[in-house]
CSV table of C-alpha atoms in Angstrom, one decimal:
chain,number,residue,atom,x,y,z
A,546,MET,CA,-30.3,-18.7,-36.2
A,547,LEU,CA,-28.8,-15.8,-34.7
A,548,VAL,CA,-27.6,-15.9,-31.0
A,549,PRO,CA,-29.2,-13.6,-28.7
A,550,LYS,CA,-27.5,-10.5,-28.2
A,551,PRO,CA,-27.3,-10.9,-24.3
A,552,LEU,CA,-26.0,-14.2,-24.8
A,553,ARG,CA,-23.2,-13.1,-27.7
A,554,ARG,CA,-22.2,-10.3,-25.2
A,555,VAL,CA,-21.8,-13.1,-22.4
A,556,ALA,CA,-19.7,-15.5,-24.9
A,557,LEU,CA,-17.6,-12.4,-26.1
A,558,ALA,CA,-16.6,-11.8,-22.5
A,559,ALA,CA,-16.0,-15.3,-21.6
A,560,LEU,CA,-13.8,-15.4,-24.9
A,561,PHE,CA,-12.1,-12.1,-23.5
A,562,ALA,CA,-11.3,-13.3,-20.3
A,563,LEU,CA,-10.1,-16.6,-21.9
A,564,LEU,CA,-7.6,-15.1,-23.9
A,565,PHE,CA,-6.2,-12.6,-21.2
A,566,VAL,CA,-5.8,-15.4,-18.3
A,567,GLY,CA,-3.5,-17.3,-21.7
A,568,TRP,CA,-1.6,-14.3,-22.3
A,569,GLN,CA,-0.7,-13.9,-18.8
A,570,LEU,CA,0.3,-17.7,-18.6
A,571,LEU,CA,2.5,-17.5,-21.8
A,572,HIS,CA,3.7,-14.0,-20.8
A,573,HIS,CA,5.2,-15.5,-17.6
A,574,GLU,CA,8.7,-14.9,-17.6
A,575,LYS,CA,11.3,-17.1,-16.3
A,576,GLN,CA,13.8,-15.4,-13.7
A,577,PRO,CA,17.4,-15.5,-14.5
A,578,ASP,CA,19.5,-17.5,-11.7
A,579,PHE,CA,20.3,-15.2,-8.9
A,580,ARG,CA,23.9,-16.9,-8.4
A,581,GLU,CA,24.5,-15.4,-12.1
A,582,VAL,CA,23.3,-12.0,-11.9
A,583,ARG,CA,23.9,-11.1,-7.9
A,584,HIS,CA,26.6,-8.5,-8.9
A,585,ASP,CA,23.6,-6.3,-10.0
A,586,TYR,CA,22.5,-6.1,-6.5
A,587,PRO,CA,25.3,-4.5,-4.2
A,588,MET,CA,22.7,-2.8,-2.1
A,589,LEU,CA,20.8,-5.9,-1.5
A,590,LEU,CA,23.8,-7.9,-0.9
A,591,LYS,CA,25.0,-5.3,1.7
A,592,TYR,CA,21.9,-4.5,3.8
A,593,ILE,CA,20.1,-7.6,3.3
A,594,GLU,CA,22.0,-10.6,2.7
A,595,GLY,CA,24.9,-8.9,4.7
A,596,LYS,CA,23.1,-8.0,7.6
A,597,GLU,CA,20.2,-10.7,8.0
A,598,GLY,CA,18.9,-10.4,11.7
A,599,ASN,CA,16.1,-12.3,13.4
A,600,GLY,CA,13.3,-11.1,11.7
A,601,GLY,CA,14.4,-9.4,9.1
A,602,ALA,CA,17.0,-6.7,8.1
A,603,TRP,CA,17.9,-3.1,9.5
A,604,HIS,CA,20.4,-0.3,8.7
A,605,PHE,CA,20.8,2.9,10.6
A,606,PRO,CA,22.3,6.0,9.0
A,607,GLN,CA,26.3,6.5,10.4
A,608,ASP,CA,25.5,9.6,12.1
A,609,TRP,CA,22.8,7.9,14.3
A,610,PRO,CA,24.0,7.0,18.1
A,611,GLN,CA,25.8,3.3,17.7
A,612,ASP,CA,24.9,1.0,20.4
A,613,SER,CA,27.9,-0.8,21.8
A,614,ASP,CA,25.5,-3.4,22.2
A,615,PRO,CA,23.5,-3.7,18.7
A,616,PRO,CA,20.1,-5.2,18.8
A,617,LEU,CA,19.8,-9.0,17.5
A,618,THR,CA,16.0,-8.8,16.7
A,619,ILE,CA,14.2,-6.6,14.2
A,620,ILE,CA,11.9,-5.6,17.5
A,621,GLY,CA,15.0,-4.4,19.5
A,622,ALA,CA,16.1,-1.9,16.1
A,623,ALA,CA,12.4,-0.9,16.1
A,624,THR,CA,12.4,0.3,19.5
A,625,LEU,CA,15.8,1.9,19.3
A,626,ALA,CA,14.5,3.5,15.9
A,627,LEU,CA,11.7,4.7,17.8
A,628,ASN,CA,13.9,6.7,20.7
A,629,PHE,CA,16.2,7.9,18.1
A,630,THR,CA,13.5,9.4,15.6
A,631,SER,CA,11.6,11.2,18.6
A,632,GLN,CA,14.1,14.4,17.7
A,633,PRO,CA,13.2,16.7,14.6
A,634,GLN,CA,16.6,16.3,12.9
A,635,ARG,CA,15.7,12.7,12.5
A,636,GLN,CA,12.7,13.7,10.8
A,637,LEU,CA,11.7,14.2,7.2
A,638,PRO,CA,11.4,17.8,6.4
A,639,HIS,CA,8.5,20.0,7.1
A,640,SER,CA,7.0,16.7,9.2
A,641,ALA,CA,6.9,14.8,12.2
A,642,ILE,CA,7.7,11.6,10.2
A,643,PRO,CA,10.6,9.5,11.1
A,644,ARG,CA,13.3,9.2,8.6
A,645,ILE,CA,12.6,5.2,8.1
A,646,ILE,CA,11.6,3.5,5.4
A,647,HIS,CA,9.5,0.2,5.9
A,648,GLN,CA,9.8,-3.0,3.7
A,649,THR,CA,8.2,-6.5,4.1
A,650,TRP,CA,8.6,-10.0,2.4
A,651,LYS,CA,7.9,-13.1,3.6
A,652,ASP,CA,11.7,-14.0,3.9
A,653,THR,CA,15.3,-12.7,3.4
A,654,ARG,CA,16.3,-15.1,0.4
A,655,LEU,CA,17.3,-12.8,-2.1
A,656,GLU,CA,17.3,-16.0,-5.0
A,657,THR,CA,13.4,-16.8,-4.6
A,658,TRP,CA,12.8,-12.9,-4.6
A,659,PRO,CA,10.8,-11.6,-8.2
A,660,THR,CA,13.4,-9.9,-10.3
A,661,THR,CA,10.9,-6.8,-10.1
A,662,PHE,CA,11.2,-6.9,-6.2
A,663,ARG,CA,15.0,-7.3,-6.4
A,664,GLU,CA,15.6,-4.1,-8.7
A,665,SER,CA,12.8,-1.9,-6.7
A,666,ALA,CA,14.3,-2.9,-3.3
A,667,GLU,CA,17.8,-2.2,-4.6
A,668,LYS,CA,17.1,1.4,-5.9
A,669,TRP,CA,15.5,2.1,-2.6
A,670,LEU,CA,18.3,1.0,-0.8
A,671,ARG,CA,20.4,3.4,-2.9
A,672,VAL,CA,18.5,6.1,-1.2
A,673,VAL,CA,19.3,4.7,2.2
A,674,ASP,CA,23.0,4.5,1.2
A,675,GLU,CA,22.7,8.4,0.9
A,676,GLY,CA,23.0,8.4,4.9
A,677,GLU,CA,20.3,10.4,5.8
A,678,LEU,CA,17.5,7.4,6.0
A,679,ALA,CA,17.1,4.1,8.0
A,680,TYR,CA,16.0,1.1,7.0
A,681,MET,CA,13.7,-2.0,8.3
A,682,PHE,CA,13.2,-4.8,6.4
A,683,TRP,CA,10.5,-7.1,7.9
A,684,ASP,CA,10.1,-10.6,6.9
A,685,ASP,CA,7.2,-13.2,8.5
A,686,ALA,CA,9.2,-14.1,11.2
A,687,GLY,CA,9.6,-10.4,12.1
A,688,VAL,CA,5.9,-9.5,11.8
A,689,ALA,CA,4.8,-12.3,14.1
A,690,GLN,CA,7.2,-10.8,16.6
A,691,PHE,CA,6.3,-7.4,16.1
A,692,ILE,CA,2.0,-8.1,16.5
A,693,ARG,CA,3.3,-10.1,19.8
A,694,TYR,CA,5.5,-7.2,21.3
A,695,PHE,CA,3.6,-4.4,20.1
A,696,GLU,CA,-0.2,-5.4,19.7
A,697,PRO,CA,-0.4,-9.0,21.7
A,698,ASN,CA,-4.2,-8.3,22.1
A,699,LEU,CA,-4.6,-8.5,18.6
A,700,GLU,CA,-2.4,-11.5,17.7
A,701,ALA,CA,-5.5,-14.1,17.4
A,702,GLU,CA,-7.3,-11.4,15.5
A,703,PHE,CA,-4.6,-10.8,13.1
A,704,PHE,CA,-3.8,-14.6,12.3
A,705,ALA,CA,-7.4,-15.3,12.2
A,706,LEU,CA,-7.5,-13.0,8.6
A,707,PRO,CA,-7.9,-15.5,6.1
A,708,THR,CA,-5.2,-13.8,3.8
A,709,LYS,CA,-1.7,-12.9,3.5
A,710,VAL,CA,-3.0,-9.7,1.5
A,711,GLU,CA,-5.0,-8.8,4.6
A,712,GLN,CA,-2.5,-9.3,7.0
A,713,SER,CA,0.0,-7.5,4.8
A,714,ASP,CA,-2.5,-4.7,4.9
A,715,VAL,CA,-3.0,-4.8,8.5
A,716,PHE,CA,0.9,-4.4,9.1
A,717,ARG,CA,1.9,-1.6,7.4
A,718,VAL,CA,-0.4,0.2,9.5
A,719,LEU,CA,0.3,-1.1,12.4
A,720,VAL,CA,4.2,-0.7,11.8
A,721,CYS,CA,3.5,2.9,11.0
A,722,LYS,CA,1.2,3.6,14.0
A,723,TRP,CA,4.0,2.0,16.3
A,724,ILE,CA,7.2,3.4,14.6
A,725,GLY,CA,6.1,5.6,12.0
A,726,GLY,CA,8.3,6.4,8.8
A,727,VAL,CA,7.8,5.7,5.4
A,728,TYR,CA,6.3,2.3,4.0
A,729,VAL,CA,6.5,1.4,0.3
A,730,ASP,CA,5.7,-1.8,-1.5
A,731,MET,CA,7.9,-4.2,-3.0
A,732,ASP,CA,7.2,-3.4,-6.2
A,733,THR,CA,7.4,0.2,-6.0
A,734,GLU,CA,10.9,2.3,-6.6
A,735,PRO,CA,12.1,6.1,-5.6
A,736,LEU,CA,11.9,8.8,-8.3
A,737,GLU,CA,12.5,11.4,-5.3
A,738,SER,CA,14.0,10.6,-2.2
A,739,PRO,CA,11.3,10.8,1.0
A,740,MET,CA,13.5,13.6,1.8
A,741,ASP,CA,12.1,15.8,-0.8
A,742,TRP,CA,8.8,14.2,-0.8
A,743,ILE,CA,7.0,17.6,1.1
A,744,SER,CA,7.6,21.1,-0.6
A,745,GLN,CA,6.2,24.6,0.9
A,746,VAL,CA,3.9,24.6,-2.4
A,747,ASP,CA,2.2,20.9,-0.9
A,748,ILE,CA,1.5,22.6,1.9
A,749,ALA,CA,0.2,25.7,1.1
A,750,PRO,CA,-3.3,26.8,1.5
A,751,TRP,CA,-6.2,26.0,-0.8
A,752,THR,CA,-9.6,26.3,-1.5
A,753,ASP,CA,-12.4,24.1,-2.4
A,754,GLN,CA,-14.1,25.8,-5.2
A,755,GLN,CA,-17.3,24.1,-4.6
A,756,THR,CA,-18.0,25.3,-1.1
A,757,GLY,CA,-15.5,28.4,-1.1
A,758,HIS,CA,-13.6,26.8,2.2
A,759,THR,CA,-10.1,27.7,2.5
A,760,TYR,CA,-7.6,25.1,4.5
A,761,HIS,CA,-4.7,26.3,6.0
A,762,SER,CA,-2.5,25.0,8.5
A,763,SER,CA,0.5,25.7,10.4
A,764,GLU,CA,0.8,21.9,11.6
A,765,PRO,CA,3.9,20.0,10.9
A,766,VAL,CA,3.0,17.1,8.4
A,767,ARG,CA,2.3,14.0,10.2
A,768,ALA,CA,0.9,12.0,7.2
A,769,ILE,CA,1.0,11.6,3.4
A,770,VAL,CA,-1.1,9.5,1.6
A,771,GLY,CA,-1.5,9.7,-2.3
A,772,ILE,CA,-4.4,9.3,-4.6
A,773,GLU,CA,-4.7,6.1,-6.8
A,774,ALA,CA,-7.9,6.7,-8.2
A,775,ASP,CA,-9.3,10.4,-9.4
A,776,ASN,CA,-12.6,10.7,-11.1
A,777,PRO,CA,-15.5,13.0,-11.5
A,778,PRO,CA,-18.1,11.7,-8.7
A,779,ASP,CA,-21.2,12.5,-11.1
A,780,THR,CA,-19.9,10.0,-13.6
A,781,ASP,CA,-20.0,6.0,-13.5
A,782,THR,CA,-16.2,6.2,-14.8
A,783,TYR,CA,-15.3,5.1,-11.3
A,784,TRP,CA,-17.0,2.2,-10.7
A,785,ARG,CA,-16.6,0.6,-14.5
A,786,MET,CA,-12.8,0.8,-13.4
A,787,GLY,CA,-13.3,-1.2,-10.6
A,788,TYR,CA,-13.0,1.7,-8.0
A,789,PHE,CA,-15.6,2.0,-4.9
A,790,TYR,CA,-14.9,5.8,-4.5
A,791,PRO,CA,-14.3,8.5,-7.3
A,792,VAL,CA,-11.4,9.7,-5.3
A,793,GLN,CA,-9.7,6.8,-3.6
A,794,LEU,CA,-6.4,6.3,-2.0
A,795,THR,CA,-3.7,3.7,-2.3
A,796,GLN,CA,-1.9,1.6,-0.1
A,797,TRP,CA,1.4,0.7,-1.7
A,798,ALA,CA,3.0,3.8,-0.3
A,799,PHE,CA,2.2,6.6,2.7
A,800,ALA,CA,4.4,7.8,5.5
A,801,TRP,CA,2.9,8.6,9.0
A,802,ALA,CA,4.1,10.0,12.5
A,803,PRO,CA,3.6,7.3,15.1
A,804,GLN,CA,0.2,7.3,17.0
A,805,HIS,CA,-1.8,8.9,14.1
A,806,PRO,CA,-5.2,8.7,15.3
A,807,ILE,CA,-6.2,7.7,11.4
A,808,LEU,CA,-4.1,4.4,11.8
A,809,THR,CA,-5.9,3.6,15.2
A,810,GLN,CA,-9.3,4.2,13.8
A,811,PHE,CA,-8.7,2.0,10.7
A,812,ILE,CA,-7.3,-0.9,13.0
A,813,ASP,CA,-10.4,-0.7,15.0
A,814,GLN,CA,-12.8,-0.8,12.6
A,815,ILE,CA,-11.0,-4.0,11.1
A,816,PHE,CA,-11.1,-5.9,14.0
A,817,ASP,CA,-14.3,-4.9,15.2
A,818,THR,CA,-15.5,-6.4,11.6
A,819,VAL,CA,-13.8,-9.6,12.3
A,820,ARG,CA,-14.9,-10.1,15.9
A,821,LYS,CA,-18.5,-9.3,14.8
A,822,VAL,CA,-18.2,-12.2,12.3
A,823,ALA,CA,-16.7,-14.7,15.0
A,824,ASP,CA,-19.3,-14.0,17.0
A,825,ARG,CA,-22.2,-15.2,14.8
A,826,HIS,CA,-20.0,-18.4,15.3
A,827,ASP,CA,-19.6,-18.7,18.8
A,828,GLY,CA,-16.8,-16.4,19.4
A,829,ASP,CA,-14.4,-18.9,17.6
A,830,LEU,CA,-12.1,-16.7,15.3
A,831,ASN,CA,-10.6,-19.9,13.5
A,832,SER,CA,-13.7,-22.0,13.0
A,833,GLU,CA,-14.6,-22.7,9.5
A,834,PRO,CA,-17.7,-20.9,9.5
A,835,THR,CA,-15.9,-17.8,10.6
A,836,GLN,CA,-13.1,-18.5,8.0
A,837,LEU,CA,-15.5,-19.1,5.3
A,838,GLU,CA,-17.4,-15.9,6.1
A,839,LEU,CA,-14.1,-13.7,6.6
A,840,ALA,CA,-12.7,-15.0,3.2
A,841,TYR,CA,-15.9,-14.1,1.2
A,842,ILE,CA,-15.5,-10.5,2.2
A,843,ASP,CA,-13.2,-8.7,-0.4
A,844,PRO,CA,-10.0,-7.8,1.1
A,845,VAL,CA,-10.4,-4.5,-0.5
A,846,ASN,CA,-13.4,-3.7,1.6
A,847,VAL,CA,-11.8,-5.0,5.1
A,848,THR,CA,-8.4,-4.1,5.2
A,849,GLY,CA,-7.7,-2.6,1.4
A,850,PRO,CA,-8.0,1.0,-0.2
A,851,ILE,CA,-11.7,1.2,0.1
A,852,ALA,CA,-11.3,0.6,4.0
A,853,PHE,CA,-8.0,3.0,4.0
A,854,THR,CA,-9.8,6.0,2.1
A,855,ASP,CA,-12.9,5.5,4.2
A,856,SER,CA,-10.8,5.8,7.4
A,857,VAL,CA,-8.7,8.9,6.0
A,858,SER,CA,-11.7,10.7,4.5
A,859,SER,CA,-14.2,10.3,7.5
A,860,TRP,CA,-11.2,11.6,10.0
A,861,LEU,CA,-10.6,14.5,7.8
A,862,GLY,CA,-14.5,15.2,7.2
A,863,GLY,CA,-14.8,15.3,11.3
A,864,GLN,CA,-11.7,17.3,12.0
A,865,ALA,CA,-11.7,19.7,9.5
A,866,ASP,CA,-15.1,19.3,7.8
A,867,LEU,CA,-13.6,18.2,4.8
A,868,ARG,CA,-15.7,17.6,1.4
A,869,TRP,CA,-13.6,14.4,0.3
A,870,ASN,CA,-14.2,14.9,-3.3
A,871,ALA,CA,-12.5,18.2,-3.0
A,872,VAL,CA,-9.1,16.7,-2.5
A,873,THR,CA,-9.3,15.8,-6.4
A,874,GLY,CA,-6.4,17.2,-8.7
A,875,LEU,CA,-8.7,17.2,-12.0
A,876,GLY,CA,-9.7,20.8,-11.6
A,877,ASP,CA,-6.1,22.6,-10.7
A,878,GLY,CA,-3.6,20.1,-12.6
A,879,GLY,CA,-2.8,17.9,-9.9
A,880,LYS,CA,-2.0,20.2,-6.7
A,881,SER,CA,-1.4,18.3,-3.3
A,882,LYS,CA,-4.1,19.4,-0.9
A,883,TYR,CA,-2.8,19.8,3.1
A,884,VAL,CA,-5.4,19.5,5.6
A,885,GLU,CA,-5.1,19.6,9.5
A,886,ASP,CA,-1.9,17.3,9.6
A,887,VAL,CA,-2.6,15.4,6.4
A,888,LEU,CA,-0.8,15.5,3.1
A,889,VAL,CA,-2.6,14.3,0.6
A,890,LEU,CA,-0.5,14.1,-3.0
A,891,PRO,CA,-2.1,14.0,-6.4
A,892,ILE,CA,-2.5,10.7,-8.5
A,893,THR,CA,1.1,11.7,-10.1
A,894,GLY,CA,2.5,11.3,-6.5
A,895,PHE,CA,2.2,7.8,-5.9
A,896,SER,CA,1.0,6.9,-9.4
A,897,PRO,CA,3.0,8.6,-11.9
A,898,GLY,CA,3.1,7.2,-15.8
A,899,ARG,CA,-0.6,5.8,-16.1
A,900,GLY,CA,-1.2,4.9,-20.1
A,901,LYS,CA,-3.9,6.7,-21.7
A,902,TYR,CA,-6.8,4.5,-20.2
A,903,GLY,CA,-7.4,5.1,-17.0
A,904,ASN,CA,-5.0,8.0,-16.7
A,905,MET,CA,-7.4,10.1,-14.6
A,906,GLY,CA,-4.6,13.1,-14.4
A,907,SER,CA,-1.6,10.7,-14.3
A,908,LYS,CA,1.7,12.7,-15.2
A,909,PRO,CA,4.7,11.1,-16.8
A,910,ILE,CA,7.3,9.7,-13.8
A,911,THR,CA,9.4,12.9,-15.1
A,912,ASP,CA,7.2,15.0,-13.8
A,913,PRO,CA,8.4,17.2,-10.6
A,914,SER,CA,5.2,15.6,-8.3
A,915,ALA,CA,6.0,12.2,-9.2
A,916,ARG,CA,7.6,10.5,-5.5
A,917,LEU,CA,7.9,6.7,-6.6
A,918,TYR,CA,6.9,4.4,-9.6
A,919,HIS,CA,4.5,1.5,-9.0
A,920,HIS,CA,5.0,-1.7,-11.0
A,921,ALA,CA,1.6,-3.1,-10.1
A,922,GLU,CA,3.3,-6.5,-9.8
A,923,GLY,CA,0.5,-7.9,-7.5
A,924,SER,CA,2.3,-10.7,-5.9
A,925,TRP,CA,-1.3,-11.5,-3.9
A,926,ARG,CA,-3.3,-12.0,-7.1
A,927,LYS,CA,-4.6,-14.8,-8.5
A,928,ILE,CA,-5.7,-15.4,-11.8
A,929,SER,CA,-9.5,-15.8,-11.9
A,930,ILE,CA,-12.1,-16.3,-14.8
A,931,SER,CA,-14.9,-15.0,-12.8
A,932,VAL,CA,-12.9,-11.7,-12.0
A,933,GLU,CA,-11.8,-11.4,-15.3
A,934,LEU,CA,-15.4,-11.3,-17.0
A,935,GLY,CA,-16.3,-9.0,-14.0
A,936,LYS,CA,-13.8,-6.5,-15.0
A,937,PHE,CA,-14.7,-6.9,-18.5
A,938,CYS,CA,-18.6,-6.5,-18.2
A,939,ARG,CA,-18.2,-3.3,-16.0
A,940,SER,CA,-15.6,-1.7,-18.4
A,941,ALA,CA,-17.2,-2.4,-21.8
A,942,PHE,CA,-20.9,-2.7,-20.8
A,943,GLY,CA,-21.3,-0.8,-17.5
A,944,LEU,CA,-22.5,-3.8,-15.9
A,945,CYS,CA,-21.4,-6.3,-13.2
A,946,ARG,CA,-21.1,-3.4,-10.4
A,947,ASP,CA,-21.1,-5.4,-7.6
A,948,TRP,CA,-19.3,-8.3,-9.1
A,949,SER,CA,-16.4,-9.2,-6.9
A,950,LYS,CA,-13.0,-7.8,-7.8
A,951,VAL,CA,-10.9,-10.4,-5.9
A,952,SER,CA,-10.8,-14.1,-6.4
A,953,HIS,CA,-11.9,-16.4,-3.6
A,954,GLY,CA,-9.8,-19.4,-4.4
A,955,GLY,CA,-10.4,-21.0,-7.5
A,956,PHE,CA,-9.6,-20.7,-10.9
A,957,PHE,CA,-13.2,-20.1,-12.1
A,958,SER,CA,-14.0,-18.4,-8.8
C-alpha cells in the first residue's frame, strides 16, 4: 500500500532532521587542552589573561593619555574611553565613531573558550596591537556593572529577558549607545582593520533606480551596519531561507557613534514589549506567566535581526524618505549605500565567502569590500528537531513560513 504523498513528505523531512542532528553530534570536535596550545595565542595572553580586571579586560593605545591612577574596573575604563574618544583624532576616518573594539563573553578563562573564539579574538587583538584602536572585553560581571551604572532604570527589565542571547543582543546596542565604537561577535575575524572600513567610494552619492531619488550626505558617518540577507522582494526566496525581510541586517558586527537615535529607538521598543507582557501578568517581570510568554517569542523578533532591521529601516524612512529595499546590492554589484549618517554595507561587508546556496551576492573573503568574516559558530543555538523540520519544510517545499526558527527549550521543541 502506497503511503500518501503528504505523509511521505513529512517522513522525509523527519528523516532529514534526524540525520542532520546526528551529523552535528558526531562532528562535534573535541578541543585541544589549552595548556598545550597557549603559545599559539600571544595576544590573548597579553591583553586578556595578562590584563584581567574587574568586569573584563581593556587596553588603550600608547599614544592615548595615560592616567597615573589606572582604572580598576571596566566601568572606569569605559568612562575614560568615552572621554578620550570625543576628539576626532581618536575616531575612525570619515566618521564620528570611536576607535574602540568591543567584545563580550561570559568569562576571561581562556581555557574554557571554544577554539573558534580564541582564534578569532587573537586576530582582533593583532589589529589592536597595531596601536590605533582601544579594546574592551566585557565578561558577565562587567555587563552587569554596565547595566547598573549606565542604565539603572532598565536593570530589572534587562535581567527579565529570558535568554542570554537576548541579553547579549541588548548589551551590544547599549554599549554602543553609551560608549560608541565597533562591536564584533566572538566568532568573527577581521579581514580589514576598522580604520579602513570607510572609503570615499562608500560615502559617495547614489540613486534609487526605482524612485530616481539621489542620496547625498556631507555628514560624518555615525553608524555602520551590514546586510546579512539580500533577496528580491517580489519572490519567496527570503522567507524560504528563514529571513523575515528581503533585505535584512546582521547584528554580529556594527559600529556607532555614541547616542545615535536609532539605538535609543531600538532599546525603547524592546523594553516597551517586555513591559506590555509583564502588565498582562500584574506587572511582575519575573513571574512564571511573564517569563513563559517572553520565552515563547522568538529572540529574532524581540531583540534580534528582525527588530534591529526594523529600527534602522524605520528611522531612515522617517529621516530620509528611504525606500528600504533600495539598499540592496543585487542590481549594482554590491555597492555601499550612505543615507543621512548611516553607512549600509553590502552583504560582502560583514558576510563574505558564503557558499553557492544562499549566496545573495556575497563575494569571496579576498574581495576589497569584505571587512570581516563570520564563522557562524552560533553558541546560543540549541539543536531542535522541530526547528530543523521547519527549516527543511520551508526550503524544500515552500511551506511552514511561520514555523518558529528558534528552539523553545527542548530537543523536540
